[in-house]
Each structure stands twice: as structure tokens, then as C-alpha cells.
Short mmCIF file of C-alpha atoms and ligand atoms in Angstrom, two decimals:
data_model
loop_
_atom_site.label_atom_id
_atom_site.label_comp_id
_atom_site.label_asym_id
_atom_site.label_seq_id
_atom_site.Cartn_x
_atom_site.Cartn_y
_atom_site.Cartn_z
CA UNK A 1 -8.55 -5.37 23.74
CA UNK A 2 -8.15 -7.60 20.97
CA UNK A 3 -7.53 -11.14 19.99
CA UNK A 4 -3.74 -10.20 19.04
CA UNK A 5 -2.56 -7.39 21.31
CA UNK A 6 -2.90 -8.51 25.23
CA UNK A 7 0.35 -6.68 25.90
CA UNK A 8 -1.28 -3.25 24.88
CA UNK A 9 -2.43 -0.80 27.53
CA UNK A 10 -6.17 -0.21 26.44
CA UNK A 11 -5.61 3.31 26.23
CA UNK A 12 -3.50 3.70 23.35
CA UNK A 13 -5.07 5.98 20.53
CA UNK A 14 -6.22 3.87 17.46
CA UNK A 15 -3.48 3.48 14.52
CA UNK A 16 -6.12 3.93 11.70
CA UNK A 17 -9.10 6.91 11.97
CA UNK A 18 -10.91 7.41 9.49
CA UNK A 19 -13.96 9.45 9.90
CA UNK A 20 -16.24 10.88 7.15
CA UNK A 21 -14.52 9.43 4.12
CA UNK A 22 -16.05 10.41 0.85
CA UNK A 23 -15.36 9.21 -2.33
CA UNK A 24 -16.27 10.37 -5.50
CA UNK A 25 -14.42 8.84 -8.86
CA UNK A 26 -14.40 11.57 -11.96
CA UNK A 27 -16.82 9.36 -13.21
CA UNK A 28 -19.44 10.49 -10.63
CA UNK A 29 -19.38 6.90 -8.83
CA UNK A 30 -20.22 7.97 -5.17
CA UNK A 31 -17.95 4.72 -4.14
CA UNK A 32 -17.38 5.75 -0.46
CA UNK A 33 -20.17 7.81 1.76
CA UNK A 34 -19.13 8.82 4.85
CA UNK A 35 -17.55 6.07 6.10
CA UNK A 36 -15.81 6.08 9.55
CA UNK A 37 -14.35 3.36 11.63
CA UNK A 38 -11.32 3.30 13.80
CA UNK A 39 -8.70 0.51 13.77
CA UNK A 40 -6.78 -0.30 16.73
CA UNK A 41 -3.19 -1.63 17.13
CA UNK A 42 -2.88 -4.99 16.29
CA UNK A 43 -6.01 -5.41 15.49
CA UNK A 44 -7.09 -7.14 12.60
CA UNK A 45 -10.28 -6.26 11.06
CA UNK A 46 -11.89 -8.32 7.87
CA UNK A 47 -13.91 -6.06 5.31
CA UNK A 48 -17.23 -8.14 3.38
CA UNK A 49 -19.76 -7.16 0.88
CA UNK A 50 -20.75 -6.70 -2.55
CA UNK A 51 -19.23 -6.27 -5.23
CA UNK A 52 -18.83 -2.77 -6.19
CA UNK A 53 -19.55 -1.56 -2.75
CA UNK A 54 -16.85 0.14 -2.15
CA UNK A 55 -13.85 -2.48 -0.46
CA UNK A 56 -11.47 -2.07 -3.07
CA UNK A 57 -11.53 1.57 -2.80
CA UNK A 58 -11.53 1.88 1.27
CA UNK A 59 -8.59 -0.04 1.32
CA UNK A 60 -6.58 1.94 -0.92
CA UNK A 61 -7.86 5.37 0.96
CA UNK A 62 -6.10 4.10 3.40
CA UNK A 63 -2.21 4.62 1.68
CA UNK A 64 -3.37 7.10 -0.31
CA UNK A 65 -4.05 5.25 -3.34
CA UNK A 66 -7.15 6.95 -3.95
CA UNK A 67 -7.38 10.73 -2.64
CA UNK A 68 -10.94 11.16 -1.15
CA UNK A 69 -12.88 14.07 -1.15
CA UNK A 70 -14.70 14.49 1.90
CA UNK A 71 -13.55 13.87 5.66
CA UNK A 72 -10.18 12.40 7.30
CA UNK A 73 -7.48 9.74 7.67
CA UNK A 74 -5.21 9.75 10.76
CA UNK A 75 -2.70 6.96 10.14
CA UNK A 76 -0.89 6.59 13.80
CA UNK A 77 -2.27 10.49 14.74
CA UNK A 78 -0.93 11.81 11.24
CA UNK A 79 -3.39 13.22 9.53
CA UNK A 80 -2.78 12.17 5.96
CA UNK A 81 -4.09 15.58 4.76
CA UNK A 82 -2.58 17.94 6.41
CA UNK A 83 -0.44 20.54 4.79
CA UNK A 84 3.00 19.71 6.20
CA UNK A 85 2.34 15.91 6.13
CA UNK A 86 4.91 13.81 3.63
CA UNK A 87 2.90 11.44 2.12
CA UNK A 88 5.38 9.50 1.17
CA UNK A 89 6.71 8.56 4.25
CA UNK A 90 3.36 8.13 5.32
CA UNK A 91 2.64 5.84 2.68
CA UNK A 92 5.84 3.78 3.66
CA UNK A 93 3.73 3.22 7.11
CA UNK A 94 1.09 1.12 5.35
CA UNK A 95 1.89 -1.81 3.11
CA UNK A 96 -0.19 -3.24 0.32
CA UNK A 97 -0.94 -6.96 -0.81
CA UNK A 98 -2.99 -7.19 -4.00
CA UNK A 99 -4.95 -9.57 -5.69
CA UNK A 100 -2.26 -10.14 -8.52
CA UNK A 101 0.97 -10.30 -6.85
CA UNK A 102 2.57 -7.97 -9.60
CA UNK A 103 5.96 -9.10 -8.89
CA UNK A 104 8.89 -7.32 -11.23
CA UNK A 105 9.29 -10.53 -13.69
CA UNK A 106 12.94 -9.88 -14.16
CA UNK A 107 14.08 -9.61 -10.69
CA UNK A 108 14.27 -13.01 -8.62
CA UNK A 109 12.29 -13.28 -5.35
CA UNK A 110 14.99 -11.80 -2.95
CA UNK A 111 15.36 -8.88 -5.46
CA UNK A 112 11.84 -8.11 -5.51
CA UNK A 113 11.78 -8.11 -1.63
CA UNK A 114 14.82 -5.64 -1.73
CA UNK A 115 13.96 -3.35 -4.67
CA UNK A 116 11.80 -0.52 -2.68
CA UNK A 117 13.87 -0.37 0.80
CA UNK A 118 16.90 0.07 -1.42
CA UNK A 119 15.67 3.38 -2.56
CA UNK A 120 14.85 4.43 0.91
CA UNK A 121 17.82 6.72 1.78
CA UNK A 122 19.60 6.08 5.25
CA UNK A 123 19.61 2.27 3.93
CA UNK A 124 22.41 0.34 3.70
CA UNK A 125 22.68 -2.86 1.04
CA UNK A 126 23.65 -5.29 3.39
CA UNK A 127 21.01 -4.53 5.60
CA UNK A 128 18.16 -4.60 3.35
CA UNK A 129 19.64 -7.94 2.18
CA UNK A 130 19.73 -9.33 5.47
CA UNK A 131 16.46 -8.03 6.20
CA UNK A 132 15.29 -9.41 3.23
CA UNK A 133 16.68 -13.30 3.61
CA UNK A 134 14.90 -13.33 7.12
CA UNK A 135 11.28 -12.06 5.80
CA UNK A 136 12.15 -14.77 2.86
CA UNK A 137 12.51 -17.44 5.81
CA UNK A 138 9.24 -15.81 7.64
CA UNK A 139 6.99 -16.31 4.77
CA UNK A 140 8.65 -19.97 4.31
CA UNK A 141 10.48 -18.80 0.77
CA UNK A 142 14.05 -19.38 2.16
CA UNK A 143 14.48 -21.73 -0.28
CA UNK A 144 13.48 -19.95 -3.41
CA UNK A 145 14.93 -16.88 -2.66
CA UNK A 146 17.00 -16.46 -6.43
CA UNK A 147 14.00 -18.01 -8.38
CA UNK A 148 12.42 -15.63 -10.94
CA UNK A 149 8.46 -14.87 -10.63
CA UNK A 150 7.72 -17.04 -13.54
CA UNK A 151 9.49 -19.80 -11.88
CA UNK A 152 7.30 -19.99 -9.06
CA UNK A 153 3.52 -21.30 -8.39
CA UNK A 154 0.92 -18.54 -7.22
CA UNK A 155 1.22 -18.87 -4.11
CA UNK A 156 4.16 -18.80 -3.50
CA UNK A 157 5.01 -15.43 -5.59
CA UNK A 158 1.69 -14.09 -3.36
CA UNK A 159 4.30 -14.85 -0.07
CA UNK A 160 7.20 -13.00 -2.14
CA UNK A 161 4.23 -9.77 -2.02
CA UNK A 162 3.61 -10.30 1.28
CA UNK A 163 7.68 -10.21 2.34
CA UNK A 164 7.92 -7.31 -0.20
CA UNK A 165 5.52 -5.40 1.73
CA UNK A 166 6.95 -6.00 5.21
CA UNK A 167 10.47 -4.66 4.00
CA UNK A 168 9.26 -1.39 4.22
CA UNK A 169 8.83 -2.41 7.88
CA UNK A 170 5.26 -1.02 7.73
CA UNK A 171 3.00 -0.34 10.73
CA UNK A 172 -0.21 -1.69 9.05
CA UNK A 173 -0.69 -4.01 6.05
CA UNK A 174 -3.75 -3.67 3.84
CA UNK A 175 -4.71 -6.66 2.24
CA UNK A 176 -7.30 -6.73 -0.94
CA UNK A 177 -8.62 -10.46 -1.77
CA UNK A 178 -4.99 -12.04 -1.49
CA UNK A 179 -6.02 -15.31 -2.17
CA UNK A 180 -8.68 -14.48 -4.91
CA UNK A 181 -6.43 -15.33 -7.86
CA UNK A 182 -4.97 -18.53 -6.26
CA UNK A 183 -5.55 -21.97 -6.80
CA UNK A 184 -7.56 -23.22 -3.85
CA UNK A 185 -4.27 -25.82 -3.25
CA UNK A 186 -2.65 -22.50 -2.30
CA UNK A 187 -4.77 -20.63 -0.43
CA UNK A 188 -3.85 -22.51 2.80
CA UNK A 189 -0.13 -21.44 2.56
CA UNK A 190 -0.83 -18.03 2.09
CA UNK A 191 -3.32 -17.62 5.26
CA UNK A 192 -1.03 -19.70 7.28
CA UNK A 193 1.87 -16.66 6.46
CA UNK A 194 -1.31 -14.08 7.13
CA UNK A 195 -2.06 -15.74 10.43
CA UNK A 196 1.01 -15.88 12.15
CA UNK A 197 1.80 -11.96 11.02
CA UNK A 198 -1.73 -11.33 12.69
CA UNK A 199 -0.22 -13.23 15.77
CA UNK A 200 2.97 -11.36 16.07
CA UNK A 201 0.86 -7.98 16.37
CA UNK A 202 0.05 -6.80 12.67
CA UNK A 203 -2.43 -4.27 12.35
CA UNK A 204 -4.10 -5.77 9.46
CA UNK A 205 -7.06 -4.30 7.15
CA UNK A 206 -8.19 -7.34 5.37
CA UNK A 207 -10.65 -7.72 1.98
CA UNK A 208 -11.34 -11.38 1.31
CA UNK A 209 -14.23 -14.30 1.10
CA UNK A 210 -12.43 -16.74 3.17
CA UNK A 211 -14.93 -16.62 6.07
CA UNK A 212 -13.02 -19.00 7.65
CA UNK A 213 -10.03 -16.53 8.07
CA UNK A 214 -12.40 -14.25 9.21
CA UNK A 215 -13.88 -15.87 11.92
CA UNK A 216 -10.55 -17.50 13.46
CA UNK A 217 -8.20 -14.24 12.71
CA UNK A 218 -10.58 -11.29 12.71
CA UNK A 219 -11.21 -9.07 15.76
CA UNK A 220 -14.27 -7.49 14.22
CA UNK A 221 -15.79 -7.52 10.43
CA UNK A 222 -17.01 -4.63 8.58
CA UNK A 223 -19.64 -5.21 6.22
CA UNK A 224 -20.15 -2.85 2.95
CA UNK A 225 -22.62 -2.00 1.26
CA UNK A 226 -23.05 0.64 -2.24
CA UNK A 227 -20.24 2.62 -0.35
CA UNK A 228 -21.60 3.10 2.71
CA UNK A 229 -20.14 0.85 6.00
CA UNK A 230 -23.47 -0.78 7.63
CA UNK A 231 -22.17 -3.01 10.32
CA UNK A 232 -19.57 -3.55 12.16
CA UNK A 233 -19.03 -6.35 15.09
CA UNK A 234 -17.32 -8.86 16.72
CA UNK A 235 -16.56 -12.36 14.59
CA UNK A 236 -19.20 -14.56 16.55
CA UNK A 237 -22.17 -12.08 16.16
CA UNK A 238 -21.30 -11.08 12.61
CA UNK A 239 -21.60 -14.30 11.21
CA UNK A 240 -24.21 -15.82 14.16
CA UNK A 241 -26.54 -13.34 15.24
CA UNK A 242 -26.40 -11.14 12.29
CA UNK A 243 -28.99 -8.13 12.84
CA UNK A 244 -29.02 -5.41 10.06
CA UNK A 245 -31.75 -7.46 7.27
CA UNK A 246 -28.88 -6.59 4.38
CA UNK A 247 -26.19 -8.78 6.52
CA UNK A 248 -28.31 -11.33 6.85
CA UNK A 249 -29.67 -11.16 3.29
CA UNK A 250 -25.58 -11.11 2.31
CA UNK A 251 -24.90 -14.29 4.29
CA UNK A 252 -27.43 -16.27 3.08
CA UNK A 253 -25.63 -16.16 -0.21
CA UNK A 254 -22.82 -17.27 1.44
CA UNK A 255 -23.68 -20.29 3.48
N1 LIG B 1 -11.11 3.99 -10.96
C1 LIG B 1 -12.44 4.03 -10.89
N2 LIG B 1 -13.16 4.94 -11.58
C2 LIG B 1 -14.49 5.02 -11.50
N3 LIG B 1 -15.24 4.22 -10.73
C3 LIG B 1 -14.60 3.27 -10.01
C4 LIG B 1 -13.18 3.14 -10.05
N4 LIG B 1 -12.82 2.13 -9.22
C5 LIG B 1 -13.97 1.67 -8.70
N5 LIG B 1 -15.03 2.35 -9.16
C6 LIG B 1 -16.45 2.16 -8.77
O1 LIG B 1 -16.53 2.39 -7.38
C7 LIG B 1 -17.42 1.45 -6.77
C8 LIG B 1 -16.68 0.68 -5.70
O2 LIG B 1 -15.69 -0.12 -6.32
P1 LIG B 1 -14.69 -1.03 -5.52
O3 LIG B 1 -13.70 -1.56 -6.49
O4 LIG B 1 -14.16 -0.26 -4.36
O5 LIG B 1 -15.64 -2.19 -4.98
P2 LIG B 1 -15.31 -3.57 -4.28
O6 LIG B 1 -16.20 -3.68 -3.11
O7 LIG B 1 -13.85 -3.68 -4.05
O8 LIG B 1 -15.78 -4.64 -5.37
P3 LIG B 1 -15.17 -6.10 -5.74
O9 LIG B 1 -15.69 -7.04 -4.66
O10 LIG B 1 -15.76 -6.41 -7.05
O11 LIG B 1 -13.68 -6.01 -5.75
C9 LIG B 1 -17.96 0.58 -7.90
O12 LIG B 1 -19.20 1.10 -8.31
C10 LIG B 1 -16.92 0.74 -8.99
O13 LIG B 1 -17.50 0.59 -10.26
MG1 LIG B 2 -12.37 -4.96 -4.76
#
């Protein structure tokens, strides 16, 4: 049971497995070893460490971003590496919020939003727009909707990512340090839209350093460490009773 999904039955099979996952870049970086966890439903999970140890590259395992070379990925019981699986569609299943919002600079907001469930056949215009105009309105850029990138602040073109990625109507959104490139003015806005998507039932992988995010949003926090995943736990006893000596070691840095 988790802090977002009381109207679950408990039973229900998790929406992310990943069990095993290796990584290896053509470089030789061993950047993932063996790393499984399960995500459930709804649940929103927070991802900390080091640099270099291996976030980054989970995360984008996860839509098949990076291919890994040892183990498995079962997004909602598909297993992303099985012959007869389309990755694409797949792929359309799990959205993806950068650090640099990477917005098309000659396409206005609402355009941006539209652009990739336009090309998604079985689609019709008029509802993608529509579809678009309320995400707009969910992630408070209703009024900005035919403003180009460049004329809006960080933070605001971060929410235009955000409602980009939820027109694919995904299942689960990935999100790698979002707020990293803002101005810390802007950081608020852009948790608040991450909060109430976490309340409405998101599953939500989440990289970032706001620790406050993590302890009021998160259902559990990984912790990473040169690719391998060392701990993972509730919130409260992640950041208060902190057991494994590199945690600890890792958040006295932090605080
Ligand atoms: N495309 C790549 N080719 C080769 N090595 C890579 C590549 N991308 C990442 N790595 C290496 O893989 C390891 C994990 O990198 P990753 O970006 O996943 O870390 P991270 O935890 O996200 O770090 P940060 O907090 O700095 O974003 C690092 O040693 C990195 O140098
Ligand atoms: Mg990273």
C-alpha cells in the first residue's frame, strides 16, 4: 500500500520489474550491476546518490533509452525484451522529463504538447488538441498556451515537458533531476505540478536532490551507489535511521 494508491487491491502485480539489470556502455563503464527493484502502481519512488552512480542510466533502462545487457524489464507484465514485444508502443507507456526541457523552439507551447500524439495513428486532431488545452490547464500553462519556448521562463517551459509527456497518456513518468537546471524561484512551481500528478495516482520514478520532495511525495527512496542499488526504504527511515555506513556517509554531505 502506498501513500498515493488506497483504492488499489494490494494484490495487483507491480507496473515496473526490473530484476538483474546490467549495464555495460561500449566504453567498458560497468554503470548498472545487477540491479533489481520492483515499482508498484502509483507508487512513487525517489532515486539518490552519487554522481556517476548509475541514476541517469536506470532511469532511461526503463523506456528503453539505454538497451542493457544483462537481466529484465517487465513494464506492466511486458517484458521489454521479448521477441514479439513492440517497443515502441511500449515506450509510449513510459514518459520522460529531462533535466533540459528540450522543447522544439519553433513550435509554441500547445504545439509542443501536441507534436508526438499527432503521429500516433488512430488520433484524431481535435482530440489531441483538446487533450492538449486541458494538460496545459493541469500544469497551470492555460494561459501561455501559443507562447514560443524562448518566450517563456524555465520553469514554466519545464511544465510544457511535463504536459508533453502526459499526452502520450503514459502509465509511468520517469523523471531525471527536473528541477536541476531551474532557478531556485522556480523550483516550487514545478514540484507543486509533480505533486499533485503523484496525488492523482502517477507511477512516478523520480531522480532529484530536493529531499524535501522526497520525504513528503516519496513512498520509498533508492539509494545508488557505482551502479549498484544499496538501499532501499521507506521516506522516514531513509533519511532518519539510515543503516548501510555509505547512506549515512551520503547524507552527511547533505544535511
Ligand atoms: N553514454 C555513455 N557512455 C559511456 N559511459 C557513460 C555514458 N553515460 C554514462 N556513462 C557512465 O556511466 C556511469 C553512470 O552514469 P549516470 O549518468 O547514469 O550517473 P548519474 O548517477 O545519473 O550521475 P549524475 O548525478 O552526475 O547525473 C558513469 O560512470 C558515467 O560516466
Ligand atoms: Mg544523471
Amino acid at each position: 500500500m502506498t501513500k498515493h494508491d488506497s483504492n488499489q487491491p494490494a494484490a495487483e502485480a507491480p507496473i515496473i520489474i526490473a530484476t538483474d539489470v546490467d549495464k555495460i556502455y561500449p566504453n567498458g563503464c560497468h554503470a548498472l550491476k545487477a540491479v533489481s527493484t520492483t515499482v508498484a502502481r502509483g507508487e512513487v519512488v525517489v532515486i539518490l546518490g552519487p554522481s556517476g552512480s548509475g541514476k541517469s542510466t536506470f532511469l532511461r533502462t526503463l523506456n528503453q533509452l539505454e538497451v542493457i545487457n544483462g537481466g529484465s524489464i517487465l513494464i506492466d507484465g511486458v517484458d521489454m525484451y521479448s521477441k514479439g514485444t513492440n517497443i515502441n508502443q511500449l515506450r509510449e507507456q513510459v514518459g520522460m522529463v529531462f533535466q533540459n526541457f528540450n522543447l522544439f523552439p519553433h513550435k509554441t507551447a500547445l504545439e509542443n504538447v501536441m507534436l508526438a500524439p499527432l503521429k500516433v495513428s488512430g488520433r484524431e486532431p481535435k482530440e489531441v488538441e483538446e487533450h492538449a488545452r486541458d494538460l496545459m490547464y493541469k500544469v497551470g500553462m492555460d494561459q501561455r498556451m501559443q507562447n514560443y519556448p524562448s518566450h517563456l521562463s524555465g520553469g514554466q517551459q519545464q511544465r510544457v515537458a511535463i504536459a508533453r509527456a502526459l499526452a502520450m497518456k503514459p502509465k509511468i513518468m520517469l523523471f531525471d533531476e527536473p528541477t536541476s537546471a531551474l532557478d531556485p524561484e522556480m523550483v516550487g512551481e514545478v514540484l507543486d505540478v509533480m505533486k499533485s500528478l503523484a496525488a492523482e495516482g502517477m507511477t512516478m520514478v523520480v531522480v532529484t536532490h530536493e529531499m524535501g520532495f522526497a520525504r513528503e511525495v516519496a513512498d520509498r527512496v533508492l539509494f545508488m551507489e557505482e551502479g549498484a542499488l544499496l538501499v532501499e526504504d521507506n521516506p522516514d527511515d531513509f533519511f532518519d535511521h539510515p543503516s548501510h555506513p555509505r547512506l549515512k556517509q551520503f547524507l552527511s554531505k547533505i544535511f
